PDB file of C-alpha atoms and ligand atoms in Angstrom:
ATOM      1  CA  MET A   1       8.137  16.778   4.380  1.00  0.00           C
ATOM      2  CA  SER A   2       6.287  14.490   3.405  1.00  0.00           C
ATOM      3  CA  LYS A   3       2.684  13.273   5.875  1.00  0.00           C
ATOM      4  CA  VAL A   4       1.499  10.533   7.345  1.00  0.00           C
ATOM      5  CA  LEU A   5      -1.879  10.886   6.789  1.00  0.00           C
ATOM      6  CA  VAL A   6      -3.490   7.958   9.540  1.00  0.00           C
ATOM      7  CA  MET A   7      -7.424   5.702   8.178  1.00  0.00           C
ATOM      8  CA  ASP A   8      -9.496   5.861  11.434  1.00  0.00           C
ATOM      9  CA  HIS A   9     -12.006   4.637   9.878  1.00  0.00           C
ATOM     10  CA  PRO A  10     -14.667   2.939  12.247  1.00  0.00           C
ATOM     11  CA  LEU A  11     -14.801   0.162   9.997  1.00  0.00           C
ATOM     12  CA  ILE A  12     -11.041  -0.009   9.522  1.00  0.00           C
ATOM     13  CA  GLN A  13     -10.472   0.320  12.675  1.00  0.00           C
ATOM     14  CA  HIS A  14     -13.010  -2.982  13.632  1.00  0.00           C
ATOM     15  CA  LYS A  15     -11.212  -5.078  10.357  1.00  0.00           C
ATOM     16  CA  VAL A  16      -8.065  -4.050  11.271  1.00  0.00           C
ATOM     17  CA  SER A  17      -8.569  -5.522  14.837  1.00  0.00           C
ATOM     18  CA  LEU A  18      -9.814  -8.430  13.561  1.00  0.00           C
ATOM     19  CA  MET A  19      -6.792  -8.704  11.779  1.00  0.00           C
ATOM     20  CA  ARG A  20      -4.630  -8.362  15.374  1.00  0.00           C
ATOM     21  CA  ASP A  21      -6.337 -11.766  16.637  1.00  0.00           C
ATOM     22  CA  LYS A  22      -3.545 -14.662  16.738  1.00  0.00           C
ATOM     23  CA  GLU A  23      -6.963 -16.279  16.975  1.00  0.00           C
ATOM     24  CA  THR A  24      -7.825 -15.459  12.677  1.00  0.00           C
ATOM     25  CA  GLY A  25      -6.962 -17.146  10.950  1.00  0.00           C
ATOM     26  CA  THR A  26      -5.847 -17.729   6.941  1.00  0.00           C
ATOM     27  CA  LYS A  27      -9.197 -16.924   4.792  1.00  0.00           C
ATOM     28  CA  GLU A  28     -10.756 -14.560   6.887  1.00  0.00           C
ATOM     29  CA  PHE A  29      -7.083 -12.509   7.392  1.00  0.00           C
ATOM     30  CA  ARG A  30      -7.028 -12.510   3.460  1.00  0.00           C
ATOM     31  CA  GLU A  31     -10.281 -11.279   3.299  1.00  0.00           C
ATOM     32  CA  LEU A  32      -9.764  -8.297   5.638  1.00  0.00           C
ATOM     33  CA  LEU A  33      -7.307  -7.190   4.061  1.00  0.00           C
ATOM     34  CA  ASN A  34      -8.425  -6.923   0.998  1.00  0.00           C
ATOM     35  CA  GLU A  35     -11.707  -5.023   2.445  1.00  0.00           C
ATOM     36  CA  ILE A  36      -9.865  -2.851   4.038  1.00  0.00           C
ATOM     37  CA  SER A  37      -7.145  -1.788   0.349  1.00  0.00           C
ATOM     38  CA  MET A  38     -10.699  -1.306  -1.370  1.00  0.00           C
ATOM     39  CA  LEU A  39     -11.562   1.461   1.884  1.00  0.00           C
ATOM     40  CA  MET A  40      -8.658   2.725   1.620  1.00  0.00           C
ATOM     41  CA  ALA A  41      -7.854   3.010  -2.020  1.00  0.00           C
ATOM     42  CA  TYR A  42     -11.475   5.432  -1.671  1.00  0.00           C
ATOM     43  CA  GLU A  43      -9.180   8.115   0.442  1.00  0.00           C
ATOM     44  CA  VAL A  44      -5.662   7.434  -1.458  1.00  0.00           C
ATOM     45  CA  THR A  45      -7.504   8.551  -4.585  1.00  0.00           C
ATOM     46  CA  ARG A  46      -9.384  11.133  -3.334  1.00  0.00           C
ATOM     47  CA  ASP A  47      -7.316  13.966  -4.979  1.00  0.00           C
ATOM     48  CA  LEU A  48      -7.192  12.342  -8.651  1.00  0.00           C
ATOM     49  CA  PRO A  49      -7.599  14.907 -10.980  1.00  0.00           C
ATOM     50  CA  LEU A  50     -11.424  15.277 -13.072  1.00  0.00           C
ATOM     51  CA  ARG A  51     -11.781  16.162 -16.766  1.00  0.00           C
ATOM     52  CA  ASP A  52     -15.335  17.591 -18.162  1.00  0.00           C
ATOM     53  CA  ILE A  53     -16.564  15.363 -20.155  1.00  0.00           C
ATOM     54  CA  GLU A  54     -20.589  15.681 -22.208  1.00  0.00           C
ATOM     55  CA  ILE A  55     -22.591  12.666 -22.141  1.00  0.00           C
ATOM     56  CA  GLU A  56     -26.595  11.865 -22.768  1.00  0.00           C
ATOM     57  CA  THR A  57     -28.377  11.011 -19.674  1.00  0.00           C
ATOM     58  CA  PRO A  58     -32.196   8.641 -20.742  1.00  0.00           C
ATOM     59  CA  ILE A  59     -32.966  11.854 -19.986  1.00  0.00           C
ATOM     60  CA  CYS A  60     -31.041  15.177 -21.486  1.00  0.00           C
ATOM     61  CA  ARG A  61     -27.496  15.632 -22.477  1.00  0.00           C
ATOM     62  CA  ALA A  62     -25.109  16.248 -19.446  1.00  0.00           C
ATOM     63  CA  GLN A  63     -22.074  18.277 -18.591  1.00  0.00           C
ATOM     64  CA  THR A  64     -20.168  15.844 -16.540  1.00  0.00           C
ATOM     65  CA  LYS A  65     -16.877  14.429 -14.951  1.00  0.00           C
ATOM     66  CA  VAL A  66     -14.456  11.866 -15.197  1.00  0.00           C
ATOM     67  CA  ILE A  67     -11.034  10.954 -14.123  1.00  0.00           C
ATOM     68  CA  ALA A  68      -8.275  12.407 -15.632  1.00  0.00           C
ATOM     69  CA  GLY A  69      -4.998  13.216 -15.909  1.00  0.00           C
ATOM     70  CA  LYS A  70      -2.410  10.383 -15.061  1.00  0.00           C
ATOM     71  CA  LYS A  71      -3.078   6.696 -14.860  1.00  0.00           C
ATOM     72  CA  LEU A  72      -2.530   4.500 -12.210  1.00  0.00           C
ATOM     73  CA  ALA A  73      -0.257   1.893 -11.039  1.00  0.00           C
ATOM     74  CA  ILE A  74       0.014  -0.445  -7.980  1.00  0.00           C
ATOM     75  CA  VAL A  75       2.866  -1.580  -6.793  1.00  0.00           C
ATOM     76  CA  PRO A  76       3.057  -4.825  -4.446  1.00  0.00           C
ATOM     77  CA  ILE A  77       6.352  -5.450  -2.137  1.00  0.00           C
ATOM     78  CA  LEU A  78       6.440  -8.865  -1.850  1.00  0.00           C
ATOM     79  CA  ARG A  79       5.250 -10.741  -0.912  1.00  0.00           C
ATOM     80  CA  ALA A  80       2.721  -9.355   1.639  1.00  0.00           C
ATOM     81  CA  GLY A  81       2.249  -6.339  -0.676  1.00  0.00           C
ATOM     82  CA  LEU A  82      -0.030  -8.785  -3.161  1.00  0.00           C
ATOM     83  CA  GLY A  83      -2.638  -9.372  -0.901  1.00  0.00           C
ATOM     84  CA  MET A  84      -3.426  -5.632  -1.001  1.00  0.00           C
ATOM     85  CA  VAL A  85      -3.838  -5.580  -5.078  1.00  0.00           C
ATOM     86  CA  ASP A  86      -7.277  -6.922  -5.564  1.00  0.00           C
ATOM     87  CA  GLY A  87      -9.159  -4.191  -2.841  1.00  0.00           C
ATOM     88  CA  ILE A  88      -7.798  -1.297  -4.754  1.00  0.00           C
ATOM     89  CA  MET A  89      -7.883  -2.591  -8.267  1.00  0.00           C
ATOM     90  CA  SER A  90     -11.601  -3.041  -7.655  1.00  0.00           C
ATOM     91  CA  LEU A  91     -12.283   0.578  -7.619  1.00  0.00           C
ATOM     92  CA  VAL A  92      -9.431   1.173 -10.380  1.00  0.00           C
ATOM     93  CA  PRO A  93      -9.781  -2.209 -12.245  1.00  0.00           C
ATOM     94  CA  SER A  94      -7.286   0.215 -15.132  1.00  0.00           C
ATOM     95  CA  ALA A  95      -4.626   0.303 -13.286  1.00  0.00           C
ATOM     96  CA  LYS A  96      -1.689  -1.357 -13.936  1.00  0.00           C
ATOM     97  CA  VAL A  97      -0.149  -3.649 -11.459  1.00  0.00           C
ATOM     98  CA  GLY A  98       3.966  -4.078 -10.636  1.00  0.00           C
ATOM     99  CA  HIS A  99       6.094  -5.946  -9.052  1.00  0.00           C
ATOM    100  CA  ILE A 100       8.751  -5.285  -6.440  1.00  0.00           C
ATOM    101  CA  GLY A 101      10.278  -8.765  -4.771  1.00  0.00           C
ATOM    102  CA  LEU A 102      12.150  -7.912  -1.264  1.00  0.00           C
ATOM    103  CA  TYR A 103      12.606  -9.463   1.736  1.00  0.00           C
ATOM    104  CA  ARG A 104      14.189  -8.890   5.496  1.00  0.00           C
ATOM    105  CA  ASP A 105      17.186 -10.114   5.951  1.00  0.00           C
ATOM    106  CA  PRO A 106      16.059 -11.505   9.571  1.00  0.00           C
ATOM    107  CA  ILE A 107      19.540 -10.992  10.818  1.00  0.00           C
ATOM    108  CA  THR A 108      20.754  -7.598  10.203  1.00  0.00           C
ATOM    109  CA  LEU A 109      17.174  -6.726   8.679  1.00  0.00           C
ATOM    110  CA  GLU A 110      18.066  -4.794   5.602  1.00  0.00           C
ATOM    111  CA  PRO A 111      16.243  -5.720   2.605  1.00  0.00           C
ATOM    112  CA  VAL A 112      17.354  -7.792   0.012  1.00  0.00           C
ATOM    113  CA  GLU A 113      15.834  -7.517  -3.337  1.00  0.00           C
ATOM    114  CA  TYR A 114      15.227 -10.689  -5.737  1.00  0.00           C
ATOM    115  CA  TYR A 115      12.837  -9.204  -8.474  1.00  0.00           C
ATOM    116  CA  CYS A 116      11.635  -6.406  -9.812  1.00  0.00           C
ATOM    117  CA  LYS A 117       9.027  -5.874 -12.969  1.00  0.00           C
ATOM    118  CA  LEU A 118       6.795  -2.859 -13.577  1.00  0.00           C
ATOM    119  CA  PRO A 119       4.754  -1.251 -16.608  1.00  0.00           C
ATOM    120  CA  GLU A 120       6.798  -0.404 -19.388  1.00  0.00           C
ATOM    121  CA  ASP A 121       5.355   3.566 -18.971  1.00  0.00           C
ATOM    122  CA  CYS A 122       5.690   3.581 -14.844  1.00  0.00           C
ATOM    123  CA  GLU A 123       7.110   7.281 -15.396  1.00  0.00           C
ATOM    124  CA  GLU A 124       4.115   8.239 -16.566  1.00  0.00           C
ATOM    125  CA  ARG A 125       1.874   7.169 -14.484  1.00  0.00           C
ATOM    126  CA  GLU A 126       0.972   7.614 -10.034  1.00  0.00           C
ATOM    127  CA  ILE A 127       2.113   5.162  -8.158  1.00  0.00           C
ATOM    128  CA  LEU A 128       0.361   3.461  -5.750  1.00  0.00           C
ATOM    129  CA  LEU A 129       3.227   1.093  -3.559  1.00  0.00           C
ATOM    130  CA  VAL A 130       1.261  -0.948  -0.540  1.00  0.00           C
ATOM    131  CA  ASP A 131       2.938  -3.218   1.643  1.00  0.00           C
ATOM    132  CA  PRO A 132       0.910  -3.991   4.416  1.00  0.00           C
ATOM    133  CA  MET A 133       3.772  -3.799   7.211  1.00  0.00           C
ATOM    134  CA  LEU A 134       5.550  -0.375   7.894  1.00  0.00           C
ATOM    135  CA  ALA A 135       7.918  -1.909  10.160  1.00  0.00           C
ATOM    136  CA  THR A 136      11.722  -0.701  10.285  1.00  0.00           C
ATOM    137  CA  GLY A 137      11.241   1.478   7.039  1.00  0.00           C
ATOM    138  CA  GLY A 138      13.801  -0.667   5.333  1.00  0.00           C
ATOM    139  CA  SER A 139      12.205  -2.833   2.595  1.00  0.00           C
ATOM    140  CA  ALA A 140       9.461   0.721   1.133  1.00  0.00           C
ATOM    141  CA  SER A 141      12.266   3.104   1.425  1.00  0.00           C
ATOM    142  CA  ALA A 142      14.716   0.846  -1.229  1.00  0.00           C
ATOM    143  CA  ALA A 143      11.389  -0.158  -3.156  1.00  0.00           C
ATOM    144  CA  ILE A 144      10.822   4.085  -3.210  1.00  0.00           C
ATOM    145  CA  HIS A 145      14.499   4.291  -4.472  1.00  0.00           C
ATOM    146  CA  PHE A 146      13.541   1.248  -7.446  1.00  0.00           C
ATOM    147  CA  LEU A 147      10.403   3.557  -8.754  1.00  0.00           C
ATOM    148  CA  LYS A 148      13.020   6.899  -8.838  1.00  0.00           C
ATOM    149  CA  ARG A 149      15.569   5.033 -10.347  1.00  0.00           C
ATOM    150  CA  ARG A 150      13.146   4.058 -13.041  1.00  0.00           C
ATOM    151  CA  GLY A 151      12.065   7.482 -13.747  1.00  0.00           C
ATOM    152  CA  CYS A 152       8.284   7.310 -11.233  1.00  0.00           C
ATOM    153  CA  LYS A 153       7.428  10.361  -9.996  1.00  0.00           C
ATOM    154  CA  HIS A 154       4.411  10.338  -8.040  1.00  0.00           C
ATOM    155  CA  ILE A 155       4.608   7.555  -5.862  1.00  0.00           C
ATOM    156  CA  LYS A 156       2.152   7.504  -2.433  1.00  0.00           C
ATOM    157  CA  LEU A 157       3.306   3.999   0.161  1.00  0.00           C
ATOM    158  CA  VAL A 158       0.080   2.793   1.460  1.00  0.00           C
ATOM    159  CA  CYS A 159       0.170   0.322   4.822  1.00  0.00           C
ATOM    160  CA  LEU A 160      -1.716  -0.808   6.959  1.00  0.00           C
ATOM    161  CA  ILE A 161      -0.019  -0.990  10.076  1.00  0.00           C
ATOM    162  CA  ALA A 162       2.987   1.177  10.157  1.00  0.00           C
ATOM    163  CA  ALA A 163       5.692   1.996  13.638  1.00  0.00           C
ATOM    164  CA  PRO A 164       7.377   5.471  13.901  1.00  0.00           C
ATOM    165  CA  GLU A 165      10.462   3.928  13.770  1.00  0.00           C
ATOM    166  CA  GLY A 166       9.405   3.175   9.414  1.00  0.00           C
ATOM    167  CA  THR A 167       7.307   6.635   9.062  1.00  0.00           C
ATOM    168  CA  SER A 168      10.334   8.372  10.083  1.00  0.00           C
ATOM    169  CA  ARG A 169      12.752   6.194   8.189  1.00  0.00           C
ATOM    170  CA  ILE A 170      10.401   7.407   4.925  1.00  0.00           C
ATOM    171  CA  GLN A 171      10.082  11.021   5.551  1.00  0.00           C
ATOM    172  CA  ALA A 172      14.065  11.184   5.551  1.00  0.00           C
ATOM    173  CA  ASP A 173      14.885   9.408   2.904  1.00  0.00           C
ATOM    174  CA  HIS A 174      11.785  10.136   1.261  1.00  0.00           C
ATOM    175  CA  PRO A 175       9.686  13.659   2.127  1.00  0.00           C
ATOM    176  CA  ASP A 176       8.634  13.589  -1.835  1.00  0.00           C
ATOM    177  CA  VAL A 177       6.218  10.358  -0.839  1.00  0.00           C
ATOM    178  CA  ASN A 178       3.003  10.616   1.009  1.00  0.00           C
ATOM    179  CA  ILE A 179       2.365   7.745   3.876  1.00  0.00           C
ATOM    180  CA  TYR A 180      -1.259   6.465   3.660  1.00  0.00           C
ATOM    181  CA  VAL A 181      -2.086   4.371   6.464  1.00  0.00           C
ATOM    182  CA  ALA A 182      -4.954   2.127   8.711  1.00  0.00           C
ATOM    183  CA  ALA A 183      -2.960   2.004  12.075  1.00  0.00           C
ATOM    184  CA  MET A 184      -0.152   4.009  13.800  1.00  0.00           C
ATOM    185  CA  ASP A 185       1.286   1.515  16.166  1.00  0.00           C
ATOM    186  CA  GLU A 186       3.193   2.123  19.254  1.00  0.00           C
ATOM    187  CA  LYS A 187       6.920   0.565  18.376  1.00  0.00           C
ATOM    188  CA  LEU A 188       8.979  -2.210  16.949  1.00  0.00           C
ATOM    189  CA  ASN A 189      10.329  -4.956  19.049  1.00  0.00           C
ATOM    190  CA  ASP A 190      13.956  -6.517  19.533  1.00  0.00           C
ATOM    191  CA  HIS A 191      12.971  -8.298  16.797  1.00  0.00           C
ATOM    192  CA  GLY A 192      11.859  -5.581  14.135  1.00  0.00           C
ATOM    193  CA  TYR A 193       8.352  -6.625  15.093  1.00  0.00           C
ATOM    194  CA  ILE A 194       5.456  -3.781  14.937  1.00  0.00           C
ATOM    195  CA  ILE A 195       4.234  -3.967  18.819  1.00  0.00           C
ATOM    196  CA  PRO A 196       1.655  -4.254  19.394  1.00  0.00           C
ATOM    197  CA  GLY A 197       1.147  -5.409  15.417  1.00  0.00           C
ATOM    198  CA  LEU A 198      -0.176  -8.469  13.844  1.00  0.00           C
ATOM    199  CA  GLY A 199       2.720 -10.857  13.591  1.00  0.00           C
ATOM    200  CA  ASP A 200       4.497 -11.721  10.075  1.00  0.00           C
ATOM    201  CA  ALA A 201       1.739 -10.268   7.022  1.00  0.00           C
ATOM    202  CA  GLY A 202       3.118 -12.376   4.299  1.00  0.00           C
ATOM    203  CA  ASP A 203       2.973 -15.897   7.002  1.00  0.00           C
ATOM    204  CA  ARG A 204      -0.920 -15.123   8.125  1.00  0.00           C
ATOM    205  CA  LEU A 205      -1.594 -14.280   4.837  1.00  0.00           C
ATOM    206  CA  PHE A 206      -0.211 -16.970   2.779  1.00  0.00           C
ATOM    207  CA  GLY A 207      -0.624 -19.834   6.143  1.00  0.00           C
ATOM    208  CA  THR A 208       3.370 -20.760   5.680  1.00  0.00           C
ATOM    209  CA  LYS A 209       4.008 -20.850   9.120  1.00  0.00           C
TER     210      LYS A 209
HETATM  211  C1  PRP B 301       7.539  -8.371   6.024  1.00  0.00           C
HETATM  212  C2  PRP B 301       6.609  -6.759   5.289  1.00  0.00           C
HETATM  213  C3  PRP B 301       7.364  -5.608   4.466  1.00  0.00           C
HETATM  214  C4  PRP B 301       8.628  -5.882   6.778  1.00  0.00           C
HETATM  215  C5  PRP B 301       8.383  -4.393   6.971  1.00  0.00           C
HETATM  216  O1  PRP B 301       7.764  -8.290   4.318  1.00  0.00           O
HETATM  217  O2  PRP B 301       5.870  -7.482   4.613  1.00  0.00           O
HETATM  218  O3  PRP B 301       7.679  -5.593   3.320  1.00  0.00           O
HETATM  219  O4  PRP B 301       9.067  -7.023   6.148  1.00  0.00           O
HETATM  220  O5  PRP B 301      10.238  -4.597   7.228  1.00  0.00           O
HETATM  221  P1  PRP B 301      10.409  -3.004   6.894  1.00  0.00           P
HETATM  222  O6  PRP B 301       9.840  -2.404   7.334  1.00  0.00           O
HETATM  223  O7  PRP B 301      11.456  -3.300   8.751  1.00  0.00           O
HETATM  224  O8  PRP B 301      11.549  -2.828   6.276  1.00  0.00           O
HETATM  225  P2  PRP B 301       9.030 -10.078   4.890  1.00  0.00           P
HETATM  226  O9  PRP B 301       9.914  -8.840   4.577  1.00  0.00           O
HETATM  227  O10 PRP B 301       8.608 -10.717   6.108  1.00  0.00           O
HETATM  228  O11 PRP B 301       8.709 -11.481   3.202  1.00  0.00           O
HETATM  229  P3  PRP B 301       7.685 -11.227   2.971  1.00  0.00           P
HETATM  230  O12 PRP B 301       6.134 -10.200   2.410  1.00  0.00           O
HETATM  231  O13 PRP B 301       7.674 -11.750   2.121  1.00  0.00           O
HETATM  232  O14 PRP B 301       7.284 -12.116   4.020  1.00  0.00           O
HETATM  233  N1  URA B 302       7.486  -7.602   9.170  1.00  0.00           N
HETATM  234  C1  URA B 302       6.188  -8.080   9.515  1.00  0.00           C
HETATM  235  O1  URA B 302       5.462  -8.960   8.335  1.00  0.00           O
HETATM  236  N2  URA B 302       5.625  -7.587  10.871  1.00  0.00           N
HETATM  237  C2  URA B 302       6.214  -7.029  11.134  1.00  0.00           C
HETATM  238  O2  URA B 302       5.744  -6.901  12.248  1.00  0.00           O
HETATM  239  C3  URA B 302       7.122  -6.369  10.796  1.00  0.00           C
HETATM  240  C4  URA B 302       7.620  -6.965   9.735  1.00  0.00           C
END
């Protein structure tokens, strides 16, 4: 069974609270998501393998370490996942970025695919699939299916706020994918929105409502 890791660092909790507030406007919402994504990237990349190298400091030669092994790809689920890319990229600037376009049908709550473009060598990369909201889990589960169909084997799901229904769905459908969240909320309402959540992440990020 995959693990759910809740990153409840005080800075992250503080910033998530600001994002939840309905009075927080688009500019601040975007900045906060960017900052939280950067803080989450620090934890999500904790297990990256290292290799030894020798360098010359201004004082002497030294054995030191750099990141080795698999390269990273960040894959946002459009639209709201876009808000998490820059924060992660600021820590891992060499990562490639793929895009998966999905929207959730408001009646059926089922994900509808409209775009998929991934790095050519995505099957060799460790994938960070990012989306601020994990509600029913339908969108993230479908996105992981696309990634696996393209040969991706090492996938981590990084979300800002999750509902228990969403994490259970991913654990059932994809027991090999660990889930990193900044907050685990209580439940979903009848329209599939996370309670207390923060509302519609895409609309708040892009000011479309
Ligand atoms: C939101 C969110 C997730 C999805 C989560 O996107 O960003 O992708 O809903 O819901 P689920 O876990 O029940 O699938 P939305 O469909 O609103 O599209 P948008 O990002 O374009 O606004
Ligand atoms: N999508 C969102 O943007 N917010 C929710 O609470 C659920 C799905």
